[in-house]
PDB file of C-alpha atoms in Angstrom:
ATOM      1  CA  UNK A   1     -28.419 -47.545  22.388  1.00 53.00           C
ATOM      2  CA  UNK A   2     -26.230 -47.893  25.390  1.00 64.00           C
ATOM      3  CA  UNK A   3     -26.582 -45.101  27.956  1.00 76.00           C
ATOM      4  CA  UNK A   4     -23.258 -44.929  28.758  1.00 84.00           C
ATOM      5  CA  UNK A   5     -22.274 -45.021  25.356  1.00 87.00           C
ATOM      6  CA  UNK A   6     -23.743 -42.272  24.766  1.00 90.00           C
ATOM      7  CA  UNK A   7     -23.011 -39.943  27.647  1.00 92.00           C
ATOM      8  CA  UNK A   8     -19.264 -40.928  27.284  1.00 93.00           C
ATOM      9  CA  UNK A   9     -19.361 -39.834  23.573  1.00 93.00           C
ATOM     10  CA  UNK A  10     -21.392 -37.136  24.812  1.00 94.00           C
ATOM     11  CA  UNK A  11     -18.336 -35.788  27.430  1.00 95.00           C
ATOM     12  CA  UNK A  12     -15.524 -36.196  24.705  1.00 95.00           C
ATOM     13  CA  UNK A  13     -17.253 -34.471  22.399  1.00 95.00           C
ATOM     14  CA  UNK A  14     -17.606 -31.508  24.698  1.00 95.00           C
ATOM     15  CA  UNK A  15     -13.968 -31.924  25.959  1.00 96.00           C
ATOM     16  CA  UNK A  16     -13.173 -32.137  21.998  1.00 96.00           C
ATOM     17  CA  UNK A  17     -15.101 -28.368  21.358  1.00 96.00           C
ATOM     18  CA  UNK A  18     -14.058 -27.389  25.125  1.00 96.00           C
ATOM     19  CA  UNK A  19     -10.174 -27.849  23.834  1.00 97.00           C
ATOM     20  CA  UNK A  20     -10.200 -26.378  20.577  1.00 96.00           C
ATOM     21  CA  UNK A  21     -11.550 -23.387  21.860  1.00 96.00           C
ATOM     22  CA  UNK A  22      -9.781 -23.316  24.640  1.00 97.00           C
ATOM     23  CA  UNK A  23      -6.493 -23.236  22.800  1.00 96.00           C
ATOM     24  CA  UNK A  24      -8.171 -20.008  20.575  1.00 96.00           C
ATOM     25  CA  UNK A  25      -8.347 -18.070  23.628  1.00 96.00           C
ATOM     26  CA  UNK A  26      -4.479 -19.510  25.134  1.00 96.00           C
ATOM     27  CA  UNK A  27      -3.358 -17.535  21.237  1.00 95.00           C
ATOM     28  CA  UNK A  28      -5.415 -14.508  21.914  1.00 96.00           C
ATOM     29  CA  UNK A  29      -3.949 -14.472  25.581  1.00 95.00           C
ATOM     30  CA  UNK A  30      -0.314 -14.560  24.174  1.00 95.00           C
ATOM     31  CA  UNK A  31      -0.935 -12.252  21.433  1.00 95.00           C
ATOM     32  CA  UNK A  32      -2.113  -9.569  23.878  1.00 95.00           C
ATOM     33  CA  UNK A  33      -0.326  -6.917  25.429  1.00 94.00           C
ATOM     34  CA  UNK A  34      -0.839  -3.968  27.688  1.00 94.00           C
ATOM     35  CA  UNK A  35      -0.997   0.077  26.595  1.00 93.00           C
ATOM     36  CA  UNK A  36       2.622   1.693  25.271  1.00 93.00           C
ATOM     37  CA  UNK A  37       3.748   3.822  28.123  1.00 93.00           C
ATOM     38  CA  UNK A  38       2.779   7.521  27.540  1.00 94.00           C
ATOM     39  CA  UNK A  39       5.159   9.420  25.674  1.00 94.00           C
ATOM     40  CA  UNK A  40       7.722  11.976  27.684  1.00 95.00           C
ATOM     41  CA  UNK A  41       6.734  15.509  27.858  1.00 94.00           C
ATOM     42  CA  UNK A  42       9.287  17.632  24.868  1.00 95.00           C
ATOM     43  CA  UNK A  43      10.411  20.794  25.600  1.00 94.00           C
ATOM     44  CA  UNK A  44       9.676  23.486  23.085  1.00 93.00           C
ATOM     45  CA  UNK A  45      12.505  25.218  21.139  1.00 94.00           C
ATOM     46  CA  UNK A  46      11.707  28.829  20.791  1.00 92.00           C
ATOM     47  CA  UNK A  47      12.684  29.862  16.918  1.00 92.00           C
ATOM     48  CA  UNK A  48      14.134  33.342  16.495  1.00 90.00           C
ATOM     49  CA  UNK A  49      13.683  35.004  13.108  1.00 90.00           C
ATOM     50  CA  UNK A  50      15.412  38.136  12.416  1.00 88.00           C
ATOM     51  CA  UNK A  51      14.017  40.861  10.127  1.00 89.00           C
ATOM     52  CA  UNK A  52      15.032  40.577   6.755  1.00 90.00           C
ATOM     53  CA  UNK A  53      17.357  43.248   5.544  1.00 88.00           C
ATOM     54  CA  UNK A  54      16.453  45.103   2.574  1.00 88.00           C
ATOM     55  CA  UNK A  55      19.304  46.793   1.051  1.00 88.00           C
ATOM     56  CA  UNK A  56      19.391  50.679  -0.092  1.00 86.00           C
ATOM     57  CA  UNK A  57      21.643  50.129  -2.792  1.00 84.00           C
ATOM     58  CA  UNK A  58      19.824  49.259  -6.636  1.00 86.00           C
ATOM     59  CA  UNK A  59      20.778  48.086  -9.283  1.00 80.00           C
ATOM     60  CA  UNK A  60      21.752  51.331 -11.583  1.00 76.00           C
ATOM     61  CA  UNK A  61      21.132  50.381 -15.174  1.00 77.00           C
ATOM     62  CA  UNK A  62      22.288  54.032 -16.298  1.00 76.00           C
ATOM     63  CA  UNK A  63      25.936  52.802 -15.331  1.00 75.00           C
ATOM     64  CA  UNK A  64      25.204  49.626 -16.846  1.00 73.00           C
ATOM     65  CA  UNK A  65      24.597  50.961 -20.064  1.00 70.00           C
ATOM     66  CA  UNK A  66      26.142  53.809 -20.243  1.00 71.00           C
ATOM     67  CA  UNK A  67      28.646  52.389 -23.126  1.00 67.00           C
ATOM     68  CA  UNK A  68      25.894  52.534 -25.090  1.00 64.00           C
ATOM     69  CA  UNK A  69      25.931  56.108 -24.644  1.00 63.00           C
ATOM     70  CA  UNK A  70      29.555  56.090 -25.982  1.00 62.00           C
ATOM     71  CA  UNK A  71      28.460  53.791 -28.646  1.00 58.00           C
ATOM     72  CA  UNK A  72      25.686  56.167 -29.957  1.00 58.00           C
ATOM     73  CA  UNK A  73      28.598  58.954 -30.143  1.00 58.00           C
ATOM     74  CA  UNK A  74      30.925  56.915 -31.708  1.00 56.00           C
ATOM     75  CA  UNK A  75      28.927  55.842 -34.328  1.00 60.00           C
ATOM     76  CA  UNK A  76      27.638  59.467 -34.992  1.00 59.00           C
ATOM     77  CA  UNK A  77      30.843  61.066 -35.431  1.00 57.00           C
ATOM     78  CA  UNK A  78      31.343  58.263 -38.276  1.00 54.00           C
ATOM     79  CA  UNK A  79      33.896  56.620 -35.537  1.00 59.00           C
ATOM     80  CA  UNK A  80      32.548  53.037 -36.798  1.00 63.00           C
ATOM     81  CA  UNK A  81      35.582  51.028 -35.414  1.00 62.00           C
ATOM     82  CA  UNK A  82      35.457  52.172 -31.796  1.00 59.00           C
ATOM     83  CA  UNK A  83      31.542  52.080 -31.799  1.00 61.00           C
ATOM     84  CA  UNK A  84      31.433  48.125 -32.325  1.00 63.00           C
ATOM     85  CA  UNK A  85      34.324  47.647 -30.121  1.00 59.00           C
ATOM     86  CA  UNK A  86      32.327  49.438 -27.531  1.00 58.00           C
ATOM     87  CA  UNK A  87      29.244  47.640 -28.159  1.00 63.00           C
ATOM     88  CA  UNK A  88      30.949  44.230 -28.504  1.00 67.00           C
ATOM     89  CA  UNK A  89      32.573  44.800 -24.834  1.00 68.00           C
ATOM     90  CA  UNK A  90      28.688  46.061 -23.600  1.00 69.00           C
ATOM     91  CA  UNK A  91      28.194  42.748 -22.272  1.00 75.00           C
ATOM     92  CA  UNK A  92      31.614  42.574 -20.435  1.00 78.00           C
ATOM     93  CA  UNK A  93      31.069  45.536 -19.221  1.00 72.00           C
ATOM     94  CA  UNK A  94      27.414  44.617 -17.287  1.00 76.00           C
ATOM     95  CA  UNK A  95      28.708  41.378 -15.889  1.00 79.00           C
ATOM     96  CA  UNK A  96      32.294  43.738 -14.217  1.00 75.00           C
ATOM     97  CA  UNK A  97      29.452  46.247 -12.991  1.00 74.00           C
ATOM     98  CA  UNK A  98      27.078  43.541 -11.449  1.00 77.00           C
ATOM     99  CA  UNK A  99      29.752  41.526  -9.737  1.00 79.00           C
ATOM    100  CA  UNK A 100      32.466  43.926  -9.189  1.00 79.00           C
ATOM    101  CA  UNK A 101      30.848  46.813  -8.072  1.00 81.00           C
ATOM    102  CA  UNK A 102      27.298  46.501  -7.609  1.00 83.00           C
ATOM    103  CA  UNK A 103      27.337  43.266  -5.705  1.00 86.00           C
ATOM    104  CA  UNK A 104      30.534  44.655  -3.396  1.00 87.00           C
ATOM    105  CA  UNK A 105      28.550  47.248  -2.894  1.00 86.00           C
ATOM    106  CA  UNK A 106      25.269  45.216  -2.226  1.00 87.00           C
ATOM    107  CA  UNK A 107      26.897  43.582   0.799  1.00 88.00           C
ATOM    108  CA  UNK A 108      28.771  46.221   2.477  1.00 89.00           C
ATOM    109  CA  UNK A 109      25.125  48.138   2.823  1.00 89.00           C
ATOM    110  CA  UNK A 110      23.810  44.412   4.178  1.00 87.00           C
ATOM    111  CA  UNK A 111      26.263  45.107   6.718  1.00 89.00           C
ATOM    112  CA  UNK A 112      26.109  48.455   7.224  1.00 89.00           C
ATOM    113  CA  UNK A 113      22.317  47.908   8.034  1.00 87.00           C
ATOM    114  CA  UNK A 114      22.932  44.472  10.014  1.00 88.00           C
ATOM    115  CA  UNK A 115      25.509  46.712  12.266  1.00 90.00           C
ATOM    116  CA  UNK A 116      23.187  49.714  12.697  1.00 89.00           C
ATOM    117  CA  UNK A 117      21.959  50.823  16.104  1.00 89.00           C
ATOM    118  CA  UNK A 118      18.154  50.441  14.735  1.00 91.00           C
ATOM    119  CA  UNK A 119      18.416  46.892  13.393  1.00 90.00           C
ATOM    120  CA  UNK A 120      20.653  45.880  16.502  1.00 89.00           C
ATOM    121  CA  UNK A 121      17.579  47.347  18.724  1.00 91.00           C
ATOM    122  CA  UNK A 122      14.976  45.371  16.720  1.00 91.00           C
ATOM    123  CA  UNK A 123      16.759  41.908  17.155  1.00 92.00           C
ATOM    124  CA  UNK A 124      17.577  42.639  20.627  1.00 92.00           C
ATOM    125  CA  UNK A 125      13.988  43.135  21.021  1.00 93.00           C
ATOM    126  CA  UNK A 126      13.388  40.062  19.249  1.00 93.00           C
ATOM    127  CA  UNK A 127      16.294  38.032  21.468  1.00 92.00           C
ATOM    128  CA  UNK A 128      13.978  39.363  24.572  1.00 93.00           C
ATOM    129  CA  UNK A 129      10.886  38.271  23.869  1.00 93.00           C
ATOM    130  CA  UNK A 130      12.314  34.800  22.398  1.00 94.00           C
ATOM    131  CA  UNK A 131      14.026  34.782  26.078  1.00 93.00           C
ATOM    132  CA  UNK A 132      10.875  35.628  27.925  1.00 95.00           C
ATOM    133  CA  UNK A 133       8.967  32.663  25.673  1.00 95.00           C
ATOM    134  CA  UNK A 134      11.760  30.185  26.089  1.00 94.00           C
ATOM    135  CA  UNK A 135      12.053  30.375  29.998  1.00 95.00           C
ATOM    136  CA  UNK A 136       8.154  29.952  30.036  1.00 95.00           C
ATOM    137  CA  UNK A 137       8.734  27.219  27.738  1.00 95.00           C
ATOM    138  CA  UNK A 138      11.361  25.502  29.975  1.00 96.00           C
ATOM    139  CA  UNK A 139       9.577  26.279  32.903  1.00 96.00           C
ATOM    140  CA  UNK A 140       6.325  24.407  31.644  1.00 95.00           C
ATOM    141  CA  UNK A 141       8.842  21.477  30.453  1.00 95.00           C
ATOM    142  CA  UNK A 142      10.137  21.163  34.541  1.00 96.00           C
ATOM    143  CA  UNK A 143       6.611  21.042  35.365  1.00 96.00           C
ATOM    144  CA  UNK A 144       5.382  18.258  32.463  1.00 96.00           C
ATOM    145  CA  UNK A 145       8.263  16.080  33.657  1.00 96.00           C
ATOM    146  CA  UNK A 146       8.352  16.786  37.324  1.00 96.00           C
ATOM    147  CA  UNK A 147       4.212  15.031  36.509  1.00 96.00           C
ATOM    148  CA  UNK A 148       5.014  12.558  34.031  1.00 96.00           C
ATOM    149  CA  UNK A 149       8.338  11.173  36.712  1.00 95.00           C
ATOM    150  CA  UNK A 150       6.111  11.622  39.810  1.00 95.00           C
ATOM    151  CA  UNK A 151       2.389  10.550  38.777  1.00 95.00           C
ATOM    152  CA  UNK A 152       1.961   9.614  35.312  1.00 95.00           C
ATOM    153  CA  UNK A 153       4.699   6.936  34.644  1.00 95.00           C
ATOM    154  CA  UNK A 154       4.325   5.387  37.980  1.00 96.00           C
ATOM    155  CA  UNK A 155       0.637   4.871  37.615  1.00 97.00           C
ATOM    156  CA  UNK A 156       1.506   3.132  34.411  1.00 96.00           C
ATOM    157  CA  UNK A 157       4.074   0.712  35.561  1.00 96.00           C
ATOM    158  CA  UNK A 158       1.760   0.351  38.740  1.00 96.00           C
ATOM    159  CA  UNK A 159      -1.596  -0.606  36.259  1.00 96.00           C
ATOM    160  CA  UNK A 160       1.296  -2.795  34.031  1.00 96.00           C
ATOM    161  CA  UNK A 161       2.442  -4.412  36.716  1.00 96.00           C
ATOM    162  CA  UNK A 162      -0.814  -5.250  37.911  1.00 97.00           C
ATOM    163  CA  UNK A 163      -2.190  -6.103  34.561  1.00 96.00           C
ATOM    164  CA  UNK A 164       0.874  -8.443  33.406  1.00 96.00           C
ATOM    165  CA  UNK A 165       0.672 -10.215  36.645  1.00 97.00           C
ATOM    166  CA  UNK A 166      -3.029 -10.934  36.217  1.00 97.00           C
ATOM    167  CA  UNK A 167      -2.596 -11.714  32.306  1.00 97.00           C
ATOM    168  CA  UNK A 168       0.474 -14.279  33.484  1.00 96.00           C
ATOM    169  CA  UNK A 169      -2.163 -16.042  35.849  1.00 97.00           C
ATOM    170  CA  UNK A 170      -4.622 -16.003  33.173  1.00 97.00           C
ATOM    171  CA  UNK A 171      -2.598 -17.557  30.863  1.00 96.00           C
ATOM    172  CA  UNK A 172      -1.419 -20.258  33.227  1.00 97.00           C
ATOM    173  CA  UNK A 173      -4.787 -21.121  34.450  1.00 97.00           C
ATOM    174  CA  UNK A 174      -5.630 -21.313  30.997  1.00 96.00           C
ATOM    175  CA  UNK A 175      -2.403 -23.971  29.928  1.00 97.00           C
ATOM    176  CA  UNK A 176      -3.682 -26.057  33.272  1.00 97.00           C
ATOM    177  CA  UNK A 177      -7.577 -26.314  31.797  1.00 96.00           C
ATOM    178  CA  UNK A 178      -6.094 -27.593  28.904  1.00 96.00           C
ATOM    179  CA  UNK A 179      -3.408 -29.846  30.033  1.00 96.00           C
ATOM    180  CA  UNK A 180      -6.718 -31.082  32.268  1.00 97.00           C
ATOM    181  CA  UNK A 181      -8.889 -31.213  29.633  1.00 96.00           C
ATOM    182  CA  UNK A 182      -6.362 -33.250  27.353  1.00 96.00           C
ATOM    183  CA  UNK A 183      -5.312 -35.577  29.919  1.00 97.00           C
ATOM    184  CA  UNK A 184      -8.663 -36.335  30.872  1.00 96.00           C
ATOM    185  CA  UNK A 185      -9.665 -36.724  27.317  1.00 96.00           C
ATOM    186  CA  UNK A 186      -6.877 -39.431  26.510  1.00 95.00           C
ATOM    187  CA  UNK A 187      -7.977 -40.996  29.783  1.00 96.00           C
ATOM    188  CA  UNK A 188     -11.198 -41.404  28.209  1.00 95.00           C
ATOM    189  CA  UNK A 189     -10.292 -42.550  24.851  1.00 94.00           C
ATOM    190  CA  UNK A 190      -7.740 -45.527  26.042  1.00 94.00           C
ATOM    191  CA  UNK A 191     -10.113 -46.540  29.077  1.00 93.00           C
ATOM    192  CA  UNK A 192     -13.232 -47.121  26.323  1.00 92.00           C
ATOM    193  CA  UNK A 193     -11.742 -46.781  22.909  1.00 92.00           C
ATOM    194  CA  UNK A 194     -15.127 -45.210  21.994  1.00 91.00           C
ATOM    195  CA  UNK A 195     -14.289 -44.373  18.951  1.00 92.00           C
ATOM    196  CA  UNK A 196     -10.968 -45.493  16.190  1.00 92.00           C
ATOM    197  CA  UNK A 197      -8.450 -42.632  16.616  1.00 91.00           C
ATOM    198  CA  UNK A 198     -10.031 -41.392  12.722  1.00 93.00           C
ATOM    199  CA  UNK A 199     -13.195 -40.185  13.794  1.00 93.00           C
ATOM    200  CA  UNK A 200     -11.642 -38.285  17.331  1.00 93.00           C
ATOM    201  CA  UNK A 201     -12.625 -35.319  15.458  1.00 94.00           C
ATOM    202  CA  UNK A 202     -15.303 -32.641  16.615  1.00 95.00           C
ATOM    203  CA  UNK A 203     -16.947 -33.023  13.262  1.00 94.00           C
ATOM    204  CA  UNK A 204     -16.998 -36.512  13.032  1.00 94.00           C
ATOM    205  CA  UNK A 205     -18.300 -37.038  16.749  1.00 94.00           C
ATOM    206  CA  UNK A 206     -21.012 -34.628  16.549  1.00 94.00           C
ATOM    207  CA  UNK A 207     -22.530 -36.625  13.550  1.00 93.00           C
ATOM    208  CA  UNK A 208     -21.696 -39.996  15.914  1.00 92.00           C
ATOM    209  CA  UNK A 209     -23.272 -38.794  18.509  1.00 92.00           C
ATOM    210  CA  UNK A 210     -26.397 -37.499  17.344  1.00 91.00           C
ATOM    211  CA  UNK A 211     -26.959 -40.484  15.053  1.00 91.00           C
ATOM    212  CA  UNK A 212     -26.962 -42.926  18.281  1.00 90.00           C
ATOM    213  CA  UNK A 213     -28.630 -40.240  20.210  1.00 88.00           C
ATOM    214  CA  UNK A 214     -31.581 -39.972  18.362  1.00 87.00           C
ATOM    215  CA  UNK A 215     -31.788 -43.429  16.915  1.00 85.00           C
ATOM    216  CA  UNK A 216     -30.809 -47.229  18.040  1.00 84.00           C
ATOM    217  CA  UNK A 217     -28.149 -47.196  15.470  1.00 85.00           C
ATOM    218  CA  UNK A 218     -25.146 -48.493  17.512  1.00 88.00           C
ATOM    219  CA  UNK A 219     -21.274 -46.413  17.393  1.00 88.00           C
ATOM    220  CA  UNK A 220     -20.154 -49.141  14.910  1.00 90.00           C
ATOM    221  CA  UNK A 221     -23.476 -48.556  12.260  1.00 90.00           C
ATOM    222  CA  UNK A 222     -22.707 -44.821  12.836  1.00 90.00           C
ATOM    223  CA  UNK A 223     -19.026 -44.732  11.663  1.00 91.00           C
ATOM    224  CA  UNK A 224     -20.267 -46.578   8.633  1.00 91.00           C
ATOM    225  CA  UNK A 225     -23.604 -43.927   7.933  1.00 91.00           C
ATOM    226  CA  UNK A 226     -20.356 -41.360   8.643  1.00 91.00           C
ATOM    227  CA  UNK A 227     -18.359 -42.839   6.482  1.00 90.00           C
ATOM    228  CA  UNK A 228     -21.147 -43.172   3.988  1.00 91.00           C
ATOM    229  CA  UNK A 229     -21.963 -39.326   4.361  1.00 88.00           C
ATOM    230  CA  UNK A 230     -18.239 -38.216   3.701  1.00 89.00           C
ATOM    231  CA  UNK A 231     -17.919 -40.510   0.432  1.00 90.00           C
ATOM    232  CA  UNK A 232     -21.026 -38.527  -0.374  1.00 88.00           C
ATOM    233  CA  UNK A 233     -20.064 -35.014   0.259  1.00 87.00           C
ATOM    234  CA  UNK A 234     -16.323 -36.206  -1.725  1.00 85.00           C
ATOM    235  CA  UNK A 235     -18.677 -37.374  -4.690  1.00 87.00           C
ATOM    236  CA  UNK A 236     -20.373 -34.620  -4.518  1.00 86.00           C
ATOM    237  CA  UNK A 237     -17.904 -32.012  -4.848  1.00 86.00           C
ATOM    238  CA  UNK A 238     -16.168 -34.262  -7.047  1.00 87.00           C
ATOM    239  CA  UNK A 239     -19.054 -34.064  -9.535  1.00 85.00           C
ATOM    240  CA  UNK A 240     -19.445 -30.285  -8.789  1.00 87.00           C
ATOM    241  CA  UNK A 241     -15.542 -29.751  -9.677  1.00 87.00           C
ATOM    242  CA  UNK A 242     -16.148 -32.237 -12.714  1.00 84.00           C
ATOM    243  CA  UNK A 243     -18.862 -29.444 -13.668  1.00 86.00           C
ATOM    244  CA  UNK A 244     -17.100 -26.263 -13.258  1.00 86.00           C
ATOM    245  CA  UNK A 245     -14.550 -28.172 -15.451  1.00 80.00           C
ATOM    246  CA  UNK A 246     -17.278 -29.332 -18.152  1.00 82.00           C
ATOM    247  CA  UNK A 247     -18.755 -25.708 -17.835  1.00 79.00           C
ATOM    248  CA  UNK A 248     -15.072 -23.975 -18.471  1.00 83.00           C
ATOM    249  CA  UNK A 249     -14.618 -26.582 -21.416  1.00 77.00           C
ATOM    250  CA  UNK A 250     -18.079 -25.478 -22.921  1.00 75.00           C
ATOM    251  CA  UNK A 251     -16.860 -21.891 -22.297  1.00 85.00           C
ATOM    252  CA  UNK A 252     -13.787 -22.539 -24.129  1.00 84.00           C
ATOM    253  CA  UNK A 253     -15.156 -24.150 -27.063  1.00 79.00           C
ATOM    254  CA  UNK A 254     -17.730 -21.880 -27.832  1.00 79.00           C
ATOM    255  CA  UNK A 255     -15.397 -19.121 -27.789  1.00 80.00           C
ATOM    256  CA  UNK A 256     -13.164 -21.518 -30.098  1.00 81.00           C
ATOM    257  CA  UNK A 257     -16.133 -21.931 -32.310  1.00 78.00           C
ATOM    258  CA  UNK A 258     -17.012 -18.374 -32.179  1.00 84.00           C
ATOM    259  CA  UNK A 259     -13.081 -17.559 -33.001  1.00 85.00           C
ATOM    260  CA  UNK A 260     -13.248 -20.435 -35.713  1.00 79.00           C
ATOM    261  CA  UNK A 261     -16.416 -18.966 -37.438  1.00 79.00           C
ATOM    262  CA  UNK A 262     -14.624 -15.573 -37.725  1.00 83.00           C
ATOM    263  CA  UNK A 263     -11.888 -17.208 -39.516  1.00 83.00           C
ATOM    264  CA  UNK A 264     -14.102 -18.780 -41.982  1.00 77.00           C
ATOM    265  CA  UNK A 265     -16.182 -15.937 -42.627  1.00 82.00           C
ATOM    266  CA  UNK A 266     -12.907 -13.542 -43.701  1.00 85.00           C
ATOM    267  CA  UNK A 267     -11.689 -16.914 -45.555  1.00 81.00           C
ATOM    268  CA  UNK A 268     -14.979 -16.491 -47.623  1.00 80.00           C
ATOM    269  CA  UNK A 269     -14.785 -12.627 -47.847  1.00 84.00           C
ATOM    270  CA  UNK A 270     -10.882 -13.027 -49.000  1.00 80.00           C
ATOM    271  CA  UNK A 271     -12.152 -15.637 -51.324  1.00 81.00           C
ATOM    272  CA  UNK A 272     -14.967 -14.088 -52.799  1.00 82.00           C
ATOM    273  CA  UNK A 273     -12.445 -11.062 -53.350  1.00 85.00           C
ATOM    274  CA  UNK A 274     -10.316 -12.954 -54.894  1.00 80.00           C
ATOM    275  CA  UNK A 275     -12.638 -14.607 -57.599  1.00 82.00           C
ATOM    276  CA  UNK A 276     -14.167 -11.011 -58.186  1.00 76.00           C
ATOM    277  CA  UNK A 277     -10.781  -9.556 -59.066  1.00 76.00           C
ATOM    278  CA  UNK A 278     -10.306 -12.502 -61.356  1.00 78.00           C
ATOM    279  CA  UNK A 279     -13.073 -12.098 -62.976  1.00 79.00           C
ATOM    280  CA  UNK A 280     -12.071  -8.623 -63.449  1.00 79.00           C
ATOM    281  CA  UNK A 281      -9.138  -9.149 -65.167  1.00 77.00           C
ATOM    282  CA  UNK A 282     -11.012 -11.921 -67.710  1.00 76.00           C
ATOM    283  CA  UNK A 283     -13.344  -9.330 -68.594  1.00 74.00           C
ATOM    284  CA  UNK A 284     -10.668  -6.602 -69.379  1.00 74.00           C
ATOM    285  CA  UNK A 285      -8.761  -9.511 -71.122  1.00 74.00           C
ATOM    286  CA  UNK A 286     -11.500 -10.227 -72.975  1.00 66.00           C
ATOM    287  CA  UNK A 287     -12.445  -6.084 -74.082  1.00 70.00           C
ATOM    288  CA  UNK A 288      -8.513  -5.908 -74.616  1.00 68.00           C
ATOM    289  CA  UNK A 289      -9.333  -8.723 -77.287  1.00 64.00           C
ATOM    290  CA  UNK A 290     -12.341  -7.070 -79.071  1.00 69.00           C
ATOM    291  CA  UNK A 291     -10.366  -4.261 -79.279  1.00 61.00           C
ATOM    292  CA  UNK A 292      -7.205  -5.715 -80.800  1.00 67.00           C
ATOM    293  CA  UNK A 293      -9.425  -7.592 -83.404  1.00 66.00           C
ATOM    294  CA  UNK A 294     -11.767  -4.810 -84.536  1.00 62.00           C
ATOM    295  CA  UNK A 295      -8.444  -3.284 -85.411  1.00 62.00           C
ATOM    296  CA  UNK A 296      -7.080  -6.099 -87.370  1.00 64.00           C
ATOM    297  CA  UNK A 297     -10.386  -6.063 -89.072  1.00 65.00           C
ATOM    298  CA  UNK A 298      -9.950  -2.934 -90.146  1.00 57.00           C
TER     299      UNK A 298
END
């Protein structure tokens, strides 16, 4: 084979693999991108929380039932009448209690309590020390941002700047190999027409190339062994699709059978039922017959 045959095939092959992967890392280039700036520092809000007031005042079930008490009399001094009026309005009477007085009364000790010296003290103690927290807070905040304005984000749009200016040469060297590569490649192909524009593939070359390069078989007896070896591989996983389809159609059938045989067999058991209950009903037919003649007999 031709030398320069095969070196030429030989350096579009490589600028065939050199471009397709050169274009995979042009995709990773754009799909990259530098760190999220840190996040700004938060101030912390300080939560107060007030102690809960417990009220003095109970409910007092004694005046919630006491009609009862009147009931009871009632009914013992034979006053029947007034005793189920007074138990009828018992229920009346708790809900009036619970919202009229107790819960009026309820509330004013809440307040009474919320306006006393001693809980006044312990939530002023409380405002204190949520004062002395927050202004340590705050003053912590001035610092973390006085940092993150000063040092920390200016590092990072220093190290971005850097970075997207090195990424943005990267990716333009990379465009100009290609471009190179491609131009230099199309060069190639209309200066020697090496190959029919069909087999400029990576796949197809490779087999081109090391046919010629390891044999005397010329390009042309090549691109038929190529052609030759594709047909093959297409018949062959023609007849390996024509199997899985045979296989599935076996698959289906047998269940079919399988499906078919169950059929028959509860054909045969409904059948043999059938003649069974038939015969049944000859042979009481026939006793039923006896019978009626042994009578007439008689």
């Amino acid at each position: 084979m031709d030398n320069n045959k095969v070196e030429t095939l030989k350096k579009v092959l490589d600028l065939e693999v050199y471009i397709k992967e050169t274009k995979r890392t042009l995709s990773k280039l754009h799909h990259m991108s530098f760190d999220s700036a840190p996040e700004p520092p938060v101030c912390q809000k300080i939560n107060k929380t007030y102690p809960e007031i417990k009220p003095t005042i109970k409910f007092n079930w004694i005046i919630a039932l006491a009609p009862l008490a009147l009931f009871w009399v009632l009914s013992f001094v034979g006053d029947e009448l007034y005793a189920v009026f007074v138990f009828l309005m018992l229920p009346i009477w708790i809900i009036v209690y619970y919202f009229a007085i107790y819960k009026k009364q309820k509330t004013k000790n809440i307040e009474q309590i919320r306006n006393s010296a001693e809980y006044k003290a312990q939530c002023a103690e409380i405002d204190a020390e949520c004062d002395r927290q927050q202004a340590i807070a705050n003053q912590k905040y001035e610092e973390e941002t006085r940092l993150y304005e000063t040092e920390i984000l200016p590092n990072y749009q220093k190290e971005l700047d850097e970075w997207t200016a090195n990424h943005e040469k990267k990716i333009e060297q990379t465009q100009q190999d290609l471009r190179n590569a491609q131009q230099n490649l199309s060069l190639i192909y209309q200066e020697t027409k090496i190959v029919p524009s069909q087999y400029r593939t990576i796949e197809a070359l490779n087999y081109i190339y090391e046919m010629i390069s390891t044999s005397d078989y010329d390009i042309k007896e090549a691109v038929d062994m190529y052609d030759k070896a594709i047909q093959r591989q297409q018949e062959a996983a023609r007849i390996e699709e024509l199997q899985r389809a045979n296989d599935l159609a076996d698959q289906q059938n047998y269940h079919l059978a399988q499906q078919n045989a169950l059929i028959d067999e509860q054909n045969a058991i409904s059948e043999r039922q059938c003649m069974d209950d038939r015969r049944r009903e000859l042979e009481t037919e026939y006793h039923r017959h006896q019978v009626r003649k042994h009578l007439k007999n008689k």
